[in-house]
Coordinates of C-alpha atoms in Angstrom, one line a residue:
M1058 CA 111.9 119.6 187.7
S1059 CA 108.3 120.9 188.5
R1060 CA 105.7 120.3 191.0
A1061 CA 102.0 120.8 191.6
V1062 CA 99.9 121.0 194.6
A1063 CA 96.2 120.2 195.1
D1064 CA 94.3 120.7 198.3
C1065 CA 91.2 119.5 199.7
S1066 CA 90.1 121.6 202.6
S1067 CA 86.8 119.9 203.5
G1068 CA 88.8 117.4 205.6
G1069 CA 87.6 114.3 207.1
Y1070 CA 84.0 113.4 208.4
L1071 CA 82.5 111.6 210.9
A1072 CA 80.4 108.3 210.6
F1073 CA 78.2 107.9 213.7
G1074 CA 76.8 104.5 214.7
S1075 CA 73.5 103.9 216.3
T1076 CA 72.7 103.8 219.9
S1077 CA 72.9 100.3 221.4
K1078 CA 72.3 98.8 224.8
L1079 CA 75.8 100.0 225.7
G1080 CA 75.3 103.5 225.0
P1081 CA 76.1 105.7 221.9
S1082 CA 78.7 104.2 219.7
V1083 CA 82.0 105.8 219.4
P1084 CA 82.2 108.0 216.1
S1085 CA 84.6 106.7 213.6
V1086 CA 86.8 108.9 211.6
R1087 CA 87.0 108.1 207.9
T1088 CA 90.3 108.9 206.3
T1089 CA 90.3 111.4 203.5
V1090 CA 93.0 112.5 201.0
V1091 CA 93.6 116.3 201.8
R1092 CA 96.6 117.0 199.5
V1093 CA 98.3 115.6 196.4
D1094 CA 101.6 116.7 195.0
V1095 CA 102.6 115.9 191.4
E1096 CA 106.2 116.3 190.3
T1097 CA 107.7 115.6 186.9
E1098 CA 111.2 114.0 187.3
V1099 CA 114.0 114.2 184.8
G1100 CA 113.1 111.8 182.1
G1101 CA 109.4 112.4 182.4
D1102 CA 108.1 110.1 185.1
L1103 CA 105.7 111.5 187.6
L1104 CA 106.3 111.3 191.3
V1105 CA 103.0 111.4 193.2
R1106 CA 102.8 112.2 197.0
W1107 CA 99.8 112.6 199.1
E1108 CA 98.6 113.5 202.6
L1109 CA 95.8 111.9 204.5
Q1110 CA 93.5 113.0 207.3
G1111 CA 92.2 110.5 209.8
G1112 CA 95.1 107.8 209.9
P1113 CA 96.9 105.7 207.5
A1114 CA 94.9 104.0 204.8
A1115 CA 95.4 102.3 201.5
V1116 CA 94.6 104.5 198.4
D1117 CA 93.7 104.0 194.8
V1118 CA 95.8 106.0 192.2
A1119 CA 94.3 106.5 188.7
T1120 CA 95.2 108.8 185.8
G1121 CA 93.6 110.5 182.8
P1122 CA 94.2 113.2 180.2
T1123 CA 91.6 115.6 182.0
P1124 CA 90.8 116.5 185.6
N1125 CA 87.5 114.5 185.4
W1126 CA 88.4 111.7 187.8
I1127 CA 85.4 109.7 186.9
D1128 CA 87.2 108.9 183.5
H1129 CA 90.4 108.2 185.0
Q1130 CA 92.0 104.6 184.6
H1131 CA 93.0 103.0 187.9
H1132 CA 96.5 101.7 188.1
F1133 CA 97.5 100.9 191.6
T1134 CA 96.1 100.3 195.0
V1135 CA 98.8 101.6 197.4
P1136 CA 99.0 100.1 200.8
A1137 CA 98.6 102.3 204.0
S1138 CA 102.3 102.1 204.6
Q1139 CA 103.0 104.1 201.5
T1140 CA 102.5 107.9 200.8
E1141 CA 104.2 108.2 197.4
L1142 CA 104.3 106.5 194.0
R1143 CA 106.3 106.9 190.9
L1144 CA 104.3 106.5 187.6
E1145 CA 106.0 105.9 184.3
R1146 CA 106.0 108.6 181.7
S1147 CA 102.6 108.9 179.8
A1148 CA 102.1 109.3 176.1
S1149 CA 99.5 111.9 177.0
R1150 CA 100.8 115.6 176.7
R1151 CA 99.6 116.1 180.3
T1152 CA 98.6 113.7 182.9
F1153 CA 96.0 114.3 185.7
V1154 CA 96.4 112.1 188.8
S1155 CA 93.6 111.2 191.2
V1156 CA 94.1 109.7 194.6
S1157 CA 91.2 108.4 196.8
P1158 CA 90.8 106.1 199.8
H1159 CA 90.6 102.5 198.9
D1160 CA 87.6 102.0 201.2
G1161 CA 85.7 104.8 199.7
G1162 CA 85.8 108.6 199.8
A1163 CA 86.3 111.6 197.6
A1164 CA 89.2 111.7 195.1
V1165 CA 91.7 114.6 195.0
V1166 CA 93.0 115.5 191.6
S1167 CA 96.1 117.0 190.9
A1168 CA 98.6 117.6 188.0
D1169 CA 102.1 118.9 187.2
R1170 CA 101.2 122.5 187.6
R1171 CA 103.7 123.8 185.0
I1172 CA 103.0 123.0 181.4
A1173 CA 106.2 121.8 179.8
F1174 CA 106.7 124.2 176.7
E1175 CA 110.0 124.3 175.0
G1176 CA 110.1 128.1 174.6
I1177 CA 108.1 129.1 177.9
S1178 CA 109.5 128.2 181.1
N1179 CA 106.9 129.5 183.6
F1180 CA 103.5 128.6 182.0
R1181 CA 101.4 127.3 184.9
D1182 CA 97.8 126.1 185.7
L1183 CA 96.1 127.9 188.7
G1184 CA 93.6 125.2 189.0
G1185 CA 93.5 122.6 191.9
Y1186 CA 93.7 125.0 194.8
S1187 CA 91.3 124.7 197.6
T1188 CA 89.1 127.5 198.9
G1189 CA 87.7 128.3 202.2
T1190 CA 84.1 127.3 201.2
G1191 CA 84.9 123.6 200.4
R1192 CA 85.3 124.3 196.5
S1193 CA 88.5 124.3 194.5
V1194 CA 89.6 126.3 191.6
R1195 CA 88.9 124.5 188.3
W1196 CA 91.9 122.9 186.4
G1197 CA 92.6 124.0 182.8
Q1198 CA 90.7 127.3 183.1
V1199 CA 93.1 130.1 184.0
F1200 CA 96.8 130.1 183.4
R1201 CA 99.7 132.3 184.3
A1202 CA 102.9 132.7 182.2
D1203 CA 105.9 134.5 181.1
A1204 CA 106.4 135.9 177.8
L1205 CA 105.1 133.8 174.9
H1206 CA 107.2 135.1 172.1
G1207 CA 109.6 132.0 172.2
M1208 CA 107.1 129.4 171.5
S1209 CA 108.4 126.7 169.1
R1210 CA 106.3 124.8 166.5
D1211 CA 105.6 122.1 169.0
D1212 CA 104.7 124.8 171.8
L1213 CA 102.0 126.0 169.3
A1214 CA 100.6 122.7 169.0
L1215 CA 100.4 122.2 172.7
Y1216 CA 98.9 125.6 173.3
Q1217 CA 96.2 124.6 170.7
E1218 CA 95.7 121.4 172.8
L1219 CA 95.0 123.6 175.9
G1220 CA 92.1 125.2 174.1
M1221 CA 93.2 128.7 174.9
R1222 CA 90.5 131.3 174.0
A1223 CA 92.1 134.4 175.5
V1224 CA 95.6 135.9 176.1
Y1225 CA 95.8 139.0 178.4
D1226 CA 99.3 140.5 177.7
L1227 CA 100.3 142.8 180.8
R1228 CA 103.4 144.1 179.2
S1229 CA 104.2 147.6 178.0
D1230 CA 103.9 148.6 174.5
V1231 CA 107.6 148.6 173.9
E1232 CA 108.0 145.1 175.3
R1233 CA 105.2 144.0 173.0
D1234 CA 106.9 145.5 170.0
E1235 CA 110.2 144.0 170.9
R1236 CA 108.9 140.6 171.4
P1237 CA 105.5 140.2 169.9
N1238 CA 103.2 137.3 171.1
P1239 CA 102.7 134.5 168.2
V1240 CA 99.0 134.2 169.0
P1241 CA 96.1 136.8 169.2
S1242 CA 96.4 138.6 172.4
R1243 CA 94.6 141.6 174.2
A1244 CA 97.0 144.2 175.3
L1245 CA 96.3 145.1 179.1
T1246 CA 99.3 147.1 180.3
I1247 CA 99.6 147.3 184.0
V1248 CA 102.1 149.7 185.8
G1249 CA 103.0 150.2 189.4
R1250 CA 103.4 153.8 189.4
S1251 CA 102.1 157.1 187.7
P1252 CA 104.4 158.9 185.2
E1253 CA 105.3 161.5 188.0
E1254 CA 106.3 158.9 190.5
I1255 CA 109.4 157.2 188.7
P1256 CA 111.6 156.3 191.7
P1257 CA 115.4 156.6 191.7
P1258 CA 117.2 153.3 191.6
P1259 CA 118.7 152.0 194.8
P1260 CA 122.1 153.5 195.5
P1261 CA 125.1 151.5 193.9
A1262 CA 126.2 150.0 197.3
A1263 CA 122.6 148.7 198.1
T1264 CA 122.4 145.0 199.1
S1265 CA 119.9 142.3 197.9
A1266 CA 117.4 143.5 200.6
A1267 CA 117.2 146.8 198.8
G1268 CA 116.1 144.7 195.7
E1269 CA 113.4 143.0 197.5
I1270 CA 112.2 146.3 199.1
F1271 CA 111.9 147.4 195.3
L1272 CA 109.7 144.4 194.6
F1273 CA 107.5 145.3 197.6
E1274 CA 107.0 148.8 196.5
L1275 CA 106.2 147.5 192.9
Y1276 CA 103.6 145.1 194.1
A1277 CA 101.9 147.9 196.3
G1278 CA 102.1 150.3 193.4
L1279 CA 100.4 147.8 191.1
I1280 CA 97.5 147.4 193.5
K1281 CA 97.2 151.4 193.4
H1282 CA 97.8 152.1 189.8
A1283 CA 96.6 149.0 188.0
A1284 CA 93.2 148.5 189.6
E1285 CA 91.1 149.4 186.4
Q1286 CA 93.1 147.0 184.3
I1287 CA 92.8 144.2 187.1
G1288 CA 89.1 144.7 187.3
E1289 CA 88.7 144.5 183.4
L1290 CA 90.9 141.4 183.4
F1291 CA 88.7 139.5 186.1
T1292 CA 85.5 140.6 184.4
G1293 CA 86.8 139.1 181.1
L1294 CA 87.5 135.9 183.0
T1295 CA 83.8 135.8 183.6
E1296 CA 82.9 135.3 180.0
E1297 CA 82.6 131.6 179.3
Q1298 CA 83.5 132.0 175.7
R1299 CA 86.8 133.4 176.7
L1300 CA 87.9 130.6 178.7
P1301 CA 90.4 129.0 179.0
A1302 CA 92.6 132.1 179.3
V1303 CA 96.1 133.1 180.2
F1304 CA 97.7 136.3 181.5
H1305 CA 101.3 136.9 181.3
C1306 CA 104.2 139.6 181.5
H1307 CA 107.9 139.3 180.8
A1308 CA 109.0 137.0 183.3
G1309 CA 105.6 135.7 184.8
K1310 CA 106.9 136.7 188.3
D1311 CA 105.9 140.4 189.4
R1312 CA 103.0 141.8 187.4
T1313 CA 101.7 138.3 186.7
G1314 CA 102.5 137.3 190.2
L1315 CA 100.5 140.1 191.7
V1316 CA 97.5 139.6 189.4
A1317 CA 97.6 135.7 190.3
A1318 CA 97.6 136.5 194.0
L1319 CA 94.8 138.8 193.7
L1320 CA 92.8 136.4 191.6
L1321 CA 93.4 133.5 194.0
E1322 CA 92.5 135.9 196.8
A1323 CA 89.1 136.6 195.3
L1324 CA 88.3 133.1 194.7
G1325 CA 88.9 132.4 198.5
V1326 CA 92.3 130.5 198.4
E1327 CA 94.2 130.6 201.5
R1328 CA 96.7 133.3 201.9
E1329 CA 99.6 130.9 202.6
T1330 CA 98.7 128.9 199.5
I1331 CA 98.7 132.1 197.5
L1332 CA 102.2 132.9 198.7
D1333 CA 103.4 129.3 197.8
D1334 CA 102.1 129.7 194.3
Y1335 CA 104.1 133.0 194.1
E1336 CA 107.3 131.4 195.1
L1337 CA 107.0 128.8 192.6
T1338 CA 108.4 131.1 189.9
G1339 CA 111.8 130.9 191.7
R1340 CA 111.9 127.2 190.9
Y1341 CA 110.8 127.5 187.1
R1342 CA 112.8 130.6 185.8
R1343 CA 116.2 129.7 184.5
R1344 CA 119.2 131.9 185.2
T1345 CA 119.9 132.1 181.5
E1346 CA 116.6 133.7 181.0
Q1347 CA 117.1 136.3 183.8
E1348 CA 120.5 137.5 182.6
P1349 CA 119.0 140.0 180.2
T1350 CA 116.9 141.6 183.0
F1351 CA 119.7 141.4 185.5
Q1352 CA 121.9 143.5 182.9
R1353 CA 119.1 146.1 182.2
L1354 CA 118.8 146.6 186.2
I1355 CA 122.6 147.3 186.3
E1356 CA 122.2 149.9 183.4
Y1357 CA 119.4 151.3 185.3
G1358 CA 121.9 152.1 188.0
M1359 CA 121.2 149.2 190.5
S1360 CA 124.1 147.4 192.3
P1361 CA 124.7 143.7 191.3
E1362 CA 123.2 142.7 194.9
A1363 CA 120.2 144.9 194.6
A1364 CA 119.6 143.5 190.9
A1365 CA 120.0 139.9 192.2
G1366 CA 117.4 140.7 194.9
V1367 CA 114.9 141.9 192.4
L1368 CA 115.1 138.5 190.5
T1369 CA 114.1 136.6 193.5
T1370 CA 110.6 135.8 194.9
P1371 CA 110.6 137.1 198.5
R1372 CA 107.7 135.8 200.2
W1373 CA 107.4 138.7 202.7
A1374 CA 107.1 141.2 199.7
M1375 CA 103.9 139.7 198.2
E1376 CA 102.6 138.9 201.8
K1377 CA 103.0 142.6 203.0
A1378 CA 101.4 144.0 199.8
L1379 CA 98.4 141.8 200.4
E1380 CA 98.2 142.8 204.0
E1381 CA 98.4 146.5 202.9
L1382 CA 95.4 145.7 200.4
D1383 CA 93.5 144.6 203.5
V1384 CA 94.4 147.7 205.5
A1385 CA 93.9 150.2 202.6
Y1386 CA 90.9 148.8 201.0
G1387 CA 89.4 146.5 203.4
G1388 CA 90.0 143.3 201.6
V1389 CA 90.0 142.1 198.0
D1390 CA 86.2 142.2 197.6
V1391 CA 86.0 145.9 198.5
Y1392 CA 89.0 146.5 196.3
L1393 CA 87.5 144.9 193.4
L1394 CA 84.0 146.3 193.6
T1395 CA 85.2 149.9 194.2
T1396 CA 88.8 150.9 193.1
A1397 CA 89.0 148.1 190.3
G1398 CA 85.4 148.9 189.1
M1399 CA 84.0 145.3 188.9
K1400 CA 80.2 144.7 189.5
A1401 CA 78.9 142.4 192.2
P1402 CA 77.3 140.0 189.8
A1403 CA 80.6 139.9 187.7
L1404 CA 82.3 138.9 190.9
D1405 CA 79.9 136.2 191.5
R1406 CA 80.2 134.9 188.1
L1407 CA 84.0 134.9 188.5
R1408 CA 83.7 132.4 191.4
S1409 CA 81.2 130.4 189.7
R1410 CA 83.2 130.0 186.6
L1411 CA 86.4 129.3 188.2
T1412 CA 85.7 127.1 191.0
E1413 CA 83.8 123.9 191.6

């Protein structure tokens, strides 16, 4: 089961009446759609939920194969007493849903954030998130993923339908040699430490909390030691001919999670939403996929409890890493423009290309 979230941060607006003999009219608040969730249920039906600002109101629900809501086909007008709707499975590989107030107003578009591949469990669209400037991240332009080596023939067809033009492989050379990608990829290894900073594993009696601390130290280390590669990746995302693009590591959780968090931060997405996106991996990664990693951590010297902690997505670990970014570098913009080596025009193009 998977879920997507789209937010509209602009909120409602006031419609002011004209002044009459009785004095100024009372402003009326028009209801707006501020959030739409789309969840794929077992069997393929879509469960659509929405949140409104300005009071209950009837809404129009439409769908289409692209995020362009103007081309969506209207299906239902849902009464004000209802804030969710189940849609039957569509023949389309991917369905975008738009929800708008029935009496007029902007539509909010959402989709199942996870792309339903057979051999990839954590391939997700970073589109739809709202920014603090009233814009939103474009759907279908940048994806985050786990390893791509397990793609089936149908997966490769779906991959082609997404129109992917660039793949950034964040894994090590050893990982790439063991499980090579079936599609052209750009090797961009990122690491969380320098060679002389290899830390010892947590002691054998360590708890799951030690595993979570291990993750925080990894994220902080990635910010410090992978800045150049992160700047290179973000600069690559400014090239229109290289979009859509996907970046990935092994599980799509830690290296990919940190890069996704910094990208969303750079685009102006609110911190809480960034942390929500980070935690989604905990929903999509299957235990059977984690077992080999679990065993390697045990061989590394971790206790089973600490190894289990490493496989989680502790919100506090990513949150603290981003807080340390703020303290150490003065925020993501300063970090990208100095340590990561991006140029100011490239950062401007990144926001222009990836938000609307």
